[in-house]
Amino acid sequence: MDASLKVSGLAYAYPDGTQALFGVDVTIGRGERVALLGPNGAGKTTFVLHLNGILHGGAGTVRVGGMEVDPRDKKALREIRRRVGLVFQDPDDQLFMPTVREDVAFGPANLGVRGAELERRVAAALERVGMAHVADRAPQHLSFGQRRRVAVATVLAMEPEILVLDEPSSNLDPASRRELAEILSSLDVTVLMVTHDLPYAAQLCPRSLVLSGGVVVADGPTHELLADERLMAEHRLELPYGFVVPQRS
Ligand SMILES: Nc1ncnc2c1ncn2[C@@H]1O[C@H](COP(=O)(O)OP(=O)(O)O)[C@@H](O)[C@H]1O
Ligand SMILES: [Mg+2]
């Protein structure tokens, strides 16, 4: 079976010459939940933007469910964008329709899904994030935590190969943060989560990667990485005061 994600030798410099990635190799198997950790400026966002071809042109390859990301092939790129469910840090970058239902329907409708199948997709995606009861409301009238859950539903409705979240717990109050954790842990999709919230990584992701200076400096069980004081200090990763790394995650 193909891996959900296979990145080989990915290197990238921005047009101004800033080299952000220096040869990144990452393989994520189907159904894995992986956290992507690292200090500011490490290259995390640059990496994520390569997964669906928003950034391209450097060296290396990205494969999603066995299919190569080739930005020159418009038809293939559409399929890649279906397979990679990117949830942006700010839900307001993702929600723009008059109702929640229309927002969730937008992606699959664009792919040509219609009628009963479209309704089924929307209902299932909203159900999975516990937001079915707000389907007819305007996204801007929901709380921030509810908007983030709807943003997750918009990508789940595409039935993605991999769900990629940028800082999913940022700006959430403790109850919303816990509710989102319950939702994410209940999903049966492959997850890659960029986060500074190390307890969240420990709770949700059995495996973590540390990206620093544009290279992967560590890849292993989350609880082992978080317990490695030298690794953590070298890459400016800090556990919150009083947090004890669980023995297993
Ligand atoms: N649009 C850009 N143009 C030039 N350099 C950039 C741009 N975006 C990010 N960078 C640089 O690329 C490196 C990696 O940035 P980024 O991927 O945003 O890191 P992270 O998400 O881990 O904080 C940093 O040195 C950053 O300053
Ligand atoms: Mg970033």
PDB file of C-alpha atoms and ligand atoms in Angstrom:
ATOM      1  CA  MET A   1       0.000   0.000   0.000  1.00  0.00           C
ATOM      2  CA  ASP A   2       1.250   3.497  -0.856  1.00  0.00           C
ATOM      3  CA  ALA A   3       2.200   5.841   1.991  1.00  0.00           C
ATOM      4  CA  SER A   4      -0.172   8.758   2.551  1.00  0.00           C
ATOM      5  CA  LEU A   5       2.805  11.079   2.175  1.00  0.00           C
ATOM      6  CA  LYS A   6       6.280  10.474   0.815  1.00  0.00           C
ATOM      7  CA  VAL A   7       8.587  13.484   0.572  1.00  0.00           C
ATOM      8  CA  SER A   8      12.082  12.879  -0.805  1.00  0.00           C
ATOM      9  CA  GLY A   9      14.997  15.309  -0.913  1.00  0.00           C
ATOM     10  CA  LEU A  10      12.774  18.374  -0.739  1.00  0.00           C
ATOM     11  CA  ALA A  11      14.822  21.594  -0.976  1.00  0.00           C
ATOM     12  CA  TYR A  12      13.489  25.080  -1.601  1.00  0.00           C
ATOM     13  CA  ALA A  13      14.736  28.657  -1.751  1.00  0.00           C
ATOM     14  CA  TYR A  14      12.375  31.647  -1.892  1.00  0.00           C
ATOM     15  CA  PRO A  15      12.780  34.028  -4.841  1.00  0.00           C
ATOM     16  CA  ASP A  16      14.802  36.424  -2.647  1.00  0.00           C
ATOM     17  CA  GLY A  17      17.372  33.648  -2.134  1.00  0.00           C
ATOM     18  CA  THR A  18      16.386  32.590   1.402  1.00  0.00           C
ATOM     19  CA  GLN A  19      16.923  28.841   1.522  1.00  0.00           C
ATOM     20  CA  ALA A  20      14.125  27.458   3.702  1.00  0.00           C
ATOM     21  CA  LEU A  21      14.405  23.683   3.128  1.00  0.00           C
ATOM     22  CA  PHE A  22      17.655  21.778   2.660  1.00  0.00           C
ATOM     23  CA  GLY A  23      16.674  18.264   1.665  1.00  0.00           C
ATOM     24  CA  VAL A  24      13.750  16.947   3.694  1.00  0.00           C
ATOM     25  CA  ASP A  25      12.736  13.272   3.662  1.00  0.00           C
ATOM     26  CA  VAL A  26       9.476  12.344   5.352  1.00  0.00           C
ATOM     27  CA  THR A  27       7.265   9.291   4.944  1.00  0.00           C
ATOM     28  CA  ILE A  28       3.904   9.073   6.702  1.00  0.00           C
ATOM     29  CA  GLY A  29       1.984   5.818   6.522  1.00  0.00           C
ATOM     30  CA  ARG A  30      -1.754   5.613   6.072  1.00  0.00           C
ATOM     31  CA  GLY A  31      -3.621   6.274   9.301  1.00  0.00           C
ATOM     32  CA  GLU A  32      -0.632   7.702  11.179  1.00  0.00           C
ATOM     33  CA  ARG A  33      -0.957  10.879  13.268  1.00  0.00           C
ATOM     34  CA  VAL A  34       2.239  12.904  13.213  1.00  0.00           C
ATOM     35  CA  ALA A  35       3.167  16.242  14.799  1.00  0.00           C
ATOM     36  CA  LEU A  36       5.554  18.611  13.018  1.00  0.00           C
ATOM     37  CA  LEU A  37       7.454  20.566  15.656  1.00  0.00           C
ATOM     38  CA  GLY A  38      10.184  23.151  15.384  1.00  0.00           C
ATOM     39  CA  PRO A  39      11.157  26.724  16.235  1.00  0.00           C
ATOM     40  CA  ASN A  40       9.952  29.780  14.330  1.00  0.00           C
ATOM     41  CA  GLY A  41      11.627  30.044  10.952  1.00  0.00           C
ATOM     42  CA  ALA A  42      12.374  26.294  10.836  1.00  0.00           C
ATOM     43  CA  GLY A  43      10.590  25.828   7.506  1.00  0.00           C
ATOM     44  CA  LYS A  44       7.353  24.221   8.749  1.00  0.00           C
ATOM     45  CA  THR A  45       5.004  26.421   6.733  1.00  0.00           C
ATOM     46  CA  THR A  46       7.247  26.204   3.675  1.00  0.00           C
ATOM     47  CA  PHE A  47       7.128  22.416   3.972  1.00  0.00           C
ATOM     48  CA  VAL A  48       3.333  22.310   4.339  1.00  0.00           C
ATOM     49  CA  LEU A  49       2.815  24.609   1.332  1.00  0.00           C
ATOM     50  CA  HIS A  50       4.673  22.074  -0.812  1.00  0.00           C
ATOM     51  CA  LEU A  51       2.244  19.277   0.025  1.00  0.00           C
ATOM     52  CA  ASN A  52      -0.407  20.509  -2.397  1.00  0.00           C
ATOM     53  CA  GLY A  53       1.785  22.406  -4.817  1.00  0.00           C
ATOM     54  CA  ILE A  54       1.223  25.958  -3.548  1.00  0.00           C
ATOM     55  CA  LEU A  55       5.035  26.202  -3.417  1.00  0.00           C
ATOM     56  CA  HIS A  56       7.191  24.318  -5.905  1.00  0.00           C
ATOM     57  CA  GLY A  57      10.204  24.693  -8.106  1.00  0.00           C
ATOM     58  CA  GLY A  58      12.969  23.510  -5.818  1.00  0.00           C
ATOM     59  CA  ALA A  59      14.535  20.044  -5.705  1.00  0.00           C
ATOM     60  CA  GLY A  60      12.969  16.764  -4.623  1.00  0.00           C
ATOM     61  CA  THR A  61       9.578  15.107  -4.899  1.00  0.00           C
ATOM     62  CA  VAL A  62       6.310  14.979  -2.972  1.00  0.00           C
ATOM     63  CA  ARG A  63       3.936  12.039  -3.358  1.00  0.00           C
ATOM     64  CA  VAL A  64       0.465  11.855  -1.845  1.00  0.00           C
ATOM     65  CA  GLY A  65      -1.062   8.383  -1.813  1.00  0.00           C
ATOM     66  CA  GLY A  66       1.470   7.417  -4.475  1.00  0.00           C
ATOM     67  CA  MET A  67       0.657  10.324  -6.803  1.00  0.00           C
ATOM     68  CA  GLU A  68       3.379  12.867  -7.504  1.00  0.00           C
ATOM     69  CA  VAL A  69       2.699  16.560  -6.964  1.00  0.00           C
ATOM     70  CA  ASP A  70       3.388  18.062 -10.381  1.00  0.00           C
ATOM     71  CA  PRO A  71       2.346  21.726 -10.528  1.00  0.00           C
ATOM     72  CA  ARG A  72       2.569  21.741 -14.342  1.00  0.00           C
ATOM     73  CA  ASP A  73      -0.151  19.094 -14.606  1.00  0.00           C
ATOM     74  CA  LYS A  74      -3.363  21.007 -13.835  1.00  0.00           C
ATOM     75  CA  LYS A  75      -5.570  17.912 -13.742  1.00  0.00           C
ATOM     76  CA  ALA A  76      -3.223  16.073 -11.377  1.00  0.00           C
ATOM     77  CA  LEU A  77      -2.977  19.171  -9.197  1.00  0.00           C
ATOM     78  CA  ARG A  78      -6.762  19.203  -8.717  1.00  0.00           C
ATOM     79  CA  GLU A  79      -6.589  15.625  -7.499  1.00  0.00           C
ATOM     80  CA  ILE A  80      -3.659  16.465  -5.193  1.00  0.00           C
ATOM     81  CA  ARG A  81      -5.645  19.360  -3.700  1.00  0.00           C
ATOM     82  CA  ARG A  82      -8.486  16.962  -2.986  1.00  0.00           C
ATOM     83  CA  ARG A  83      -6.091  14.478  -1.385  1.00  0.00           C
ATOM     84  CA  VAL A  84      -4.356  17.029   0.855  1.00  0.00           C
ATOM     85  CA  GLY A  85      -6.811  18.632   3.256  1.00  0.00           C
ATOM     86  CA  LEU A  86      -5.078  21.803   4.429  1.00  0.00           C
ATOM     87  CA  VAL A  87      -6.645  23.472   7.459  1.00  0.00           C
ATOM     88  CA  PHE A  88      -5.221  26.975   7.718  1.00  0.00           C
ATOM     89  CA  GLN A  89      -4.307  28.587  10.995  1.00  0.00           C
ATOM     90  CA  ASP A  90      -7.064  31.188  10.589  1.00  0.00           C
ATOM     91  CA  PRO A  91     -10.495  29.633   9.852  1.00  0.00           C
ATOM     92  CA  ASP A  92     -11.584  32.942   8.341  1.00  0.00           C
ATOM     93  CA  ASP A  93      -9.204  32.241   5.436  1.00  0.00           C
ATOM     94  CA  GLN A  94     -11.261  29.122   4.719  1.00  0.00           C
ATOM     95  CA  LEU A  95     -14.897  30.125   5.323  1.00  0.00           C
ATOM     96  CA  PHE A  96     -16.509  32.587   2.945  1.00  0.00           C
ATOM     97  CA  MET A  97     -19.996  31.335   2.048  1.00  0.00           C
ATOM     98  CA  PRO A  98     -23.307  32.600   3.557  1.00  0.00           C
ATOM     99  CA  THR A  99     -23.924  29.340   5.451  1.00  0.00           C
ATOM    100  CA  VAL A 100     -21.887  26.561   7.006  1.00  0.00           C
ATOM    101  CA  ARG A 101     -23.592  24.038   4.715  1.00  0.00           C
ATOM    102  CA  GLU A 102     -22.538  25.942   1.585  1.00  0.00           C
ATOM    103  CA  ASP A 103     -18.978  26.265   2.847  1.00  0.00           C
ATOM    104  CA  VAL A 104     -18.715  22.522   3.420  1.00  0.00           C
ATOM    105  CA  ALA A 105     -20.362  21.768   0.059  1.00  0.00           C
ATOM    106  CA  PHE A 106     -18.111  24.156  -1.868  1.00  0.00           C
ATOM    107  CA  GLY A 107     -15.096  21.877  -2.364  1.00  0.00           C
ATOM    108  CA  PRO A 108     -16.910  18.675  -3.366  1.00  0.00           C
ATOM    109  CA  ALA A 109     -19.340  20.679  -5.563  1.00  0.00           C
ATOM    110  CA  ASN A 110     -16.310  22.081  -7.363  1.00  0.00           C
ATOM    111  CA  LEU A 111     -15.215  18.517  -8.061  1.00  0.00           C
ATOM    112  CA  GLY A 112     -18.603  17.814  -9.641  1.00  0.00           C
ATOM    113  CA  VAL A 113     -20.299  16.070  -6.705  1.00  0.00           C
ATOM    114  CA  ARG A 114     -24.037  16.785  -6.856  1.00  0.00           C
ATOM    115  CA  GLY A 115     -27.414  15.956  -5.353  1.00  0.00           C
ATOM    116  CA  ALA A 116     -27.817  13.239  -2.731  1.00  0.00           C
ATOM    117  CA  GLU A 117     -24.105  12.387  -2.745  1.00  0.00           C
ATOM    118  CA  LEU A 118     -23.224  16.026  -2.035  1.00  0.00           C
ATOM    119  CA  GLU A 119     -25.758  16.156   0.797  1.00  0.00           C
ATOM    120  CA  ARG A 120     -24.348  12.940   2.222  1.00  0.00           C
ATOM    121  CA  ARG A 121     -20.794  14.314   2.123  1.00  0.00           C
ATOM    122  CA  VAL A 122     -21.768  17.562   3.836  1.00  0.00           C
ATOM    123  CA  ALA A 123     -23.823  15.831   6.527  1.00  0.00           C
ATOM    124  CA  ALA A 124     -21.079  13.285   7.221  1.00  0.00           C
ATOM    125  CA  ALA A 125     -18.332  15.922   7.458  1.00  0.00           C
ATOM    126  CA  LEU A 126     -20.371  18.129   9.813  1.00  0.00           C
ATOM    127  CA  GLU A 127     -21.311  15.086  11.886  1.00  0.00           C
ATOM    128  CA  ARG A 128     -17.660  14.128  12.326  1.00  0.00           C
ATOM    129  CA  VAL A 129     -16.819  17.532  13.832  1.00  0.00           C
ATOM    130  CA  GLY A 130     -20.035  17.781  15.875  1.00  0.00           C
ATOM    131  CA  MET A 131     -21.327  20.758  13.895  1.00  0.00           C
ATOM    132  CA  ALA A 132     -24.396  19.305  12.139  1.00  0.00           C
ATOM    133  CA  HIS A 133     -26.679  21.504  14.246  1.00  0.00           C
ATOM    134  CA  VAL A 134     -25.198  24.740  12.822  1.00  0.00           C
ATOM    135  CA  ALA A 135     -25.456  23.770   9.133  1.00  0.00           C
ATOM    136  CA  ASP A 136     -27.820  26.623   8.279  1.00  0.00           C
ATOM    137  CA  ARG A 137     -26.050  29.318  10.279  1.00  0.00           C
ATOM    138  CA  ALA A 138     -23.624  31.911   8.982  1.00  0.00           C
ATOM    139  CA  PRO A 139     -20.012  30.988   9.773  1.00  0.00           C
ATOM    140  CA  GLN A 140     -19.268  34.482  11.051  1.00  0.00           C
ATOM    141  CA  HIS A 141     -21.906  34.060  13.771  1.00  0.00           C
ATOM    142  CA  LEU A 142     -20.144  31.032  15.257  1.00  0.00           C
ATOM    143  CA  SER A 143     -17.479  31.072  17.957  1.00  0.00           C
ATOM    144  CA  PHE A 144     -13.830  30.839  16.903  1.00  0.00           C
ATOM    145  CA  GLY A 145     -13.645  27.221  18.069  1.00  0.00           C
ATOM    146  CA  GLN A 146     -16.779  26.333  16.101  1.00  0.00           C
ATOM    147  CA  ARG A 147     -15.362  28.053  12.993  1.00  0.00           C
ATOM    148  CA  ARG A 148     -12.209  25.993  13.268  1.00  0.00           C
ATOM    149  CA  ARG A 149     -14.287  22.815  13.472  1.00  0.00           C
ATOM    150  CA  VAL A 150     -16.254  23.870  10.389  1.00  0.00           C
ATOM    151  CA  ALA A 151     -12.944  24.550   8.616  1.00  0.00           C
ATOM    152  CA  VAL A 152     -11.952  20.949   9.409  1.00  0.00           C
ATOM    153  CA  ALA A 153     -15.307  19.793   8.000  1.00  0.00           C
ATOM    154  CA  THR A 154     -14.719  21.678   4.724  1.00  0.00           C
ATOM    155  CA  VAL A 155     -11.627  19.568   4.072  1.00  0.00           C
ATOM    156  CA  LEU A 156     -13.119  16.305   5.410  1.00  0.00           C
ATOM    157  CA  ALA A 157     -15.901  16.701   2.835  1.00  0.00           C
ATOM    158  CA  MET A 158     -13.221  16.246   0.161  1.00  0.00           C
ATOM    159  CA  GLU A 159     -12.450  12.797   1.648  1.00  0.00           C
ATOM    160  CA  PRO A 160      -8.736  13.610   1.806  1.00  0.00           C
ATOM    161  CA  GLU A 161      -5.829  11.185   1.953  1.00  0.00           C
ATOM    162  CA  ILE A 162      -4.158  13.349   4.596  1.00  0.00           C
ATOM    163  CA  LEU A 163      -5.411  16.093   6.886  1.00  0.00           C
ATOM    164  CA  VAL A 164      -2.779  18.797   7.431  1.00  0.00           C
ATOM    165  CA  LEU A 165      -3.412  21.292  10.214  1.00  0.00           C
ATOM    166  CA  ASP A 166      -1.416  24.448  10.916  1.00  0.00           C
ATOM    167  CA  GLU A 167      -1.509  25.219  14.653  1.00  0.00           C
ATOM    168  CA  PRO A 168      -4.941  23.649  15.283  1.00  0.00           C
ATOM    169  CA  SER A 169      -5.050  24.577  18.972  1.00  0.00           C
ATOM    170  CA  SER A 170      -3.984  28.234  18.624  1.00  0.00           C
ATOM    171  CA  ASN A 171      -6.463  30.797  19.981  1.00  0.00           C
ATOM    172  CA  LEU A 172      -8.781  28.129  21.405  1.00  0.00           C
ATOM    173  CA  ASP A 173     -10.042  28.313  24.960  1.00  0.00           C
ATOM    174  CA  PRO A 174      -9.342  25.172  27.044  1.00  0.00           C
ATOM    175  CA  ALA A 175     -12.770  23.596  26.444  1.00  0.00           C
ATOM    176  CA  SER A 176     -12.634  24.181  22.677  1.00  0.00           C
ATOM    177  CA  ARG A 177      -9.080  22.882  22.612  1.00  0.00           C
ATOM    178  CA  ARG A 178     -10.172  19.669  24.332  1.00  0.00           C
ATOM    179  CA  GLU A 179     -13.220  19.270  22.085  1.00  0.00           C
ATOM    180  CA  LEU A 180     -11.055  19.611  18.974  1.00  0.00           C
ATOM    181  CA  ALA A 181      -8.641  17.032  20.406  1.00  0.00           C
ATOM    182  CA  GLU A 182     -11.521  14.592  20.855  1.00  0.00           C
ATOM    183  CA  ILE A 183     -12.616  15.172  17.270  1.00  0.00           C
ATOM    184  CA  LEU A 184      -9.124  14.783  15.821  1.00  0.00           C
ATOM    185  CA  SER A 185      -8.479  11.606  17.781  1.00  0.00           C
ATOM    186  CA  SER A 186     -11.765  10.127  16.554  1.00  0.00           C
ATOM    187  CA  LEU A 187     -10.957  10.631  12.852  1.00  0.00           C
ATOM    188  CA  ASP A 188      -9.695   7.684  10.858  1.00  0.00           C
ATOM    189  CA  VAL A 189      -7.617   9.774   8.439  1.00  0.00           C
ATOM    190  CA  THR A 190      -3.873  10.346   8.280  1.00  0.00           C
ATOM    191  CA  VAL A 191      -3.002  13.551  10.160  1.00  0.00           C
ATOM    192  CA  LEU A 192      -0.009  15.885  10.010  1.00  0.00           C
ATOM    193  CA  MET A 193      -0.246  18.640  12.570  1.00  0.00           C
ATOM    194  CA  VAL A 194       2.083  21.646  12.785  1.00  0.00           C
ATOM    195  CA  THR A 195       2.079  22.766  16.394  1.00  0.00           C
ATOM    196  CA  HIS A 196       3.876  24.660  19.145  1.00  0.00           C
ATOM    197  CA  ASP A 197       1.482  23.053  21.620  1.00  0.00           C
ATOM    198  CA  LEU A 198       3.648  20.175  22.823  1.00  0.00           C
ATOM    199  CA  PRO A 199       1.063  18.680  25.190  1.00  0.00           C
ATOM    200  CA  TYR A 200      -1.329  18.568  22.210  1.00  0.00           C
ATOM    201  CA  ALA A 201       1.308  16.717  20.186  1.00  0.00           C
ATOM    202  CA  ALA A 202       1.826  14.317  23.104  1.00  0.00           C
ATOM    203  CA  GLN A 203      -1.899  13.704  23.439  1.00  0.00           C
ATOM    204  CA  LEU A 204      -2.772  13.287  19.763  1.00  0.00           C
ATOM    205  CA  CYS A 205       0.299  12.182  17.851  1.00  0.00           C
ATOM    206  CA  PRO A 206       2.193   8.981  18.642  1.00  0.00           C
ATOM    207  CA  ARG A 207       4.983  10.209  16.337  1.00  0.00           C
ATOM    208  CA  SER A 208       6.663  13.597  15.960  1.00  0.00           C
ATOM    209  CA  LEU A 209       9.129  15.199  13.578  1.00  0.00           C
ATOM    210  CA  VAL A 210      11.350  18.096  14.555  1.00  0.00           C
ATOM    211  CA  LEU A 211      12.185  20.438  11.692  1.00  0.00           C
ATOM    212  CA  SER A 212      14.930  22.950  12.425  1.00  0.00           C
ATOM    213  CA  GLY A 213      17.022  25.039  10.054  1.00  0.00           C
ATOM    214  CA  GLY A 214      15.284  23.456   7.075  1.00  0.00           C
ATOM    215  CA  VAL A 215      16.179  19.850   7.939  1.00  0.00           C
ATOM    216  CA  VAL A 216      14.514  17.082   9.931  1.00  0.00           C
ATOM    217  CA  VAL A 217      16.634  16.775  13.076  1.00  0.00           C
ATOM    218  CA  ALA A 218      14.492  14.208  14.884  1.00  0.00           C
ATOM    219  CA  ASP A 219      11.772  11.713  14.024  1.00  0.00           C
ATOM    220  CA  GLY A 220      10.410   9.301  16.593  1.00  0.00           C
ATOM    221  CA  PRO A 221       7.852   8.563  19.298  1.00  0.00           C
ATOM    222  CA  THR A 222       6.553  11.893  20.626  1.00  0.00           C
ATOM    223  CA  HIS A 223       7.111  11.027  24.287  1.00  0.00           C
ATOM    224  CA  GLU A 224      10.743  10.112  23.589  1.00  0.00           C
ATOM    225  CA  LEU A 225      11.449  13.358  21.730  1.00  0.00           C
ATOM    226  CA  LEU A 226       9.780  15.494  24.382  1.00  0.00           C
ATOM    227  CA  ALA A 227      11.805  13.752  27.088  1.00  0.00           C
ATOM    228  CA  ASP A 228      15.095  14.493  25.267  1.00  0.00           C
ATOM    229  CA  GLU A 229      16.195  17.640  27.088  1.00  0.00           C
ATOM    230  CA  ARG A 230      19.178  18.335  24.851  1.00  0.00           C
ATOM    231  CA  LEU A 231      17.149  18.026  21.644  1.00  0.00           C
ATOM    232  CA  MET A 232      14.435  20.224  23.085  1.00  0.00           C
ATOM    233  CA  ALA A 233      16.834  22.959  24.227  1.00  0.00           C
ATOM    234  CA  GLU A 234      18.815  22.945  20.972  1.00  0.00           C
ATOM    235  CA  HIS A 235      15.695  23.599  18.954  1.00  0.00           C
ATOM    236  CA  ARG A 236      13.949  26.031  21.303  1.00  0.00           C
ATOM    237  CA  LEU A 237      11.142  23.621  22.170  1.00  0.00           C
ATOM    238  CA  GLU A 238       9.774  24.216  25.646  1.00  0.00           C
ATOM    239  CA  LEU A 239       7.237  22.288  27.634  1.00  0.00           C
ATOM    240  CA  PRO A 240       4.731  24.362  29.606  1.00  0.00           C
ATOM    241  CA  TYR A 241       5.491  24.831  33.296  1.00  0.00           C
ATOM    242  CA  GLY A 242       4.564  21.742  35.293  1.00  0.00           C
ATOM    243  CA  PHE A 243       3.953  19.511  32.273  1.00  0.00           C
ATOM    244  CA  VAL A 244       5.257  15.989  32.741  1.00  0.00           C
ATOM    245  CA  VAL A 245       5.865  14.008  29.544  1.00  0.00           C
ATOM    246  CA  PRO A 246       3.627  10.941  29.561  1.00  0.00           C
ATOM    247  CA  GLN A 247       5.476   7.633  29.253  1.00  0.00           C
ATOM    248  CA  ARG A 248       3.371   6.611  26.278  1.00  0.00           C
ATOM    249  CA  SER A 249       1.370   8.760  23.888  1.00  0.00           C
TER     250      SER A 249
HETATM  251  N1  LIG B   1       7.899  34.636   1.320  1.00  0.00           N
HETATM  252  C1  LIG B   1       9.129  34.479   1.811  1.00  0.00           C
HETATM  253  N2  LIG B   1      10.206  35.053   1.211  1.00  0.00           N
HETATM  254  C2  LIG B   1      11.434  34.885   1.703  1.00  0.00           C
HETATM  255  N3  LIG B   1      11.746  34.156   2.782  1.00  0.00           N
HETATM  256  C3  LIG B   1      10.717  33.557   3.429  1.00  0.00           C
HETATM  257  C4  LIG B   1       9.362  33.685   2.992  1.00  0.00           C
HETATM  258  N4  LIG B   1       8.570  32.975   3.830  1.00  0.00           N
HETATM  259  C5  LIG B   1       9.383  32.432   4.741  1.00  0.00           C
HETATM  260  N5  LIG B   1      10.682  32.773   4.502  1.00  0.00           N
HETATM  261  C6  LIG B   1      11.872  32.338   5.265  1.00  0.00           C
HETATM  262  O1  LIG B   1      11.978  30.931   5.118  1.00  0.00           O
HETATM  263  C7  LIG B   1      12.391  30.342   6.361  1.00  0.00           C
HETATM  264  C8  LIG B   1      11.348  29.331   6.825  1.00  0.00           C
HETATM  265  O2  LIG B   1      10.137  30.014   7.099  1.00  0.00           O
HETATM  266  P1  LIG B   1       8.774  29.275   7.489  1.00  0.00           P
HETATM  267  O3  LIG B   1       8.579  28.140   6.580  1.00  0.00           O
HETATM  268  O4  LIG B   1       7.716  30.319   7.550  1.00  0.00           O
HETATM  269  O5  LIG B   1       9.107  28.742   8.964  1.00  0.00           O
HETATM  270  P2  LIG B   1       8.130  28.280  10.151  1.00  0.00           P
HETATM  271  O6  LIG B   1       6.777  28.050   9.569  1.00  0.00           O
HETATM  272  O7  LIG B   1       8.764  27.030  10.689  1.00  0.00           O
HETATM  273  O8  LIG B   1       8.146  29.374  11.173  1.00  0.00           O
HETATM  274  C9  LIG B   1      12.609  31.500   7.324  1.00  0.00           C
HETATM  275  O9  LIG B   1      13.976  31.873   7.259  1.00  0.00           O
HETATM  276  C10 LIG B   1      11.729  32.584   6.761  1.00  0.00           C
HETATM  277  O10 LIG B   1      12.222  33.860   7.103  1.00  0.00           O
HETATM  278 MG    MG B   2       4.919  28.879  10.074  1.00  0.00          MG
END
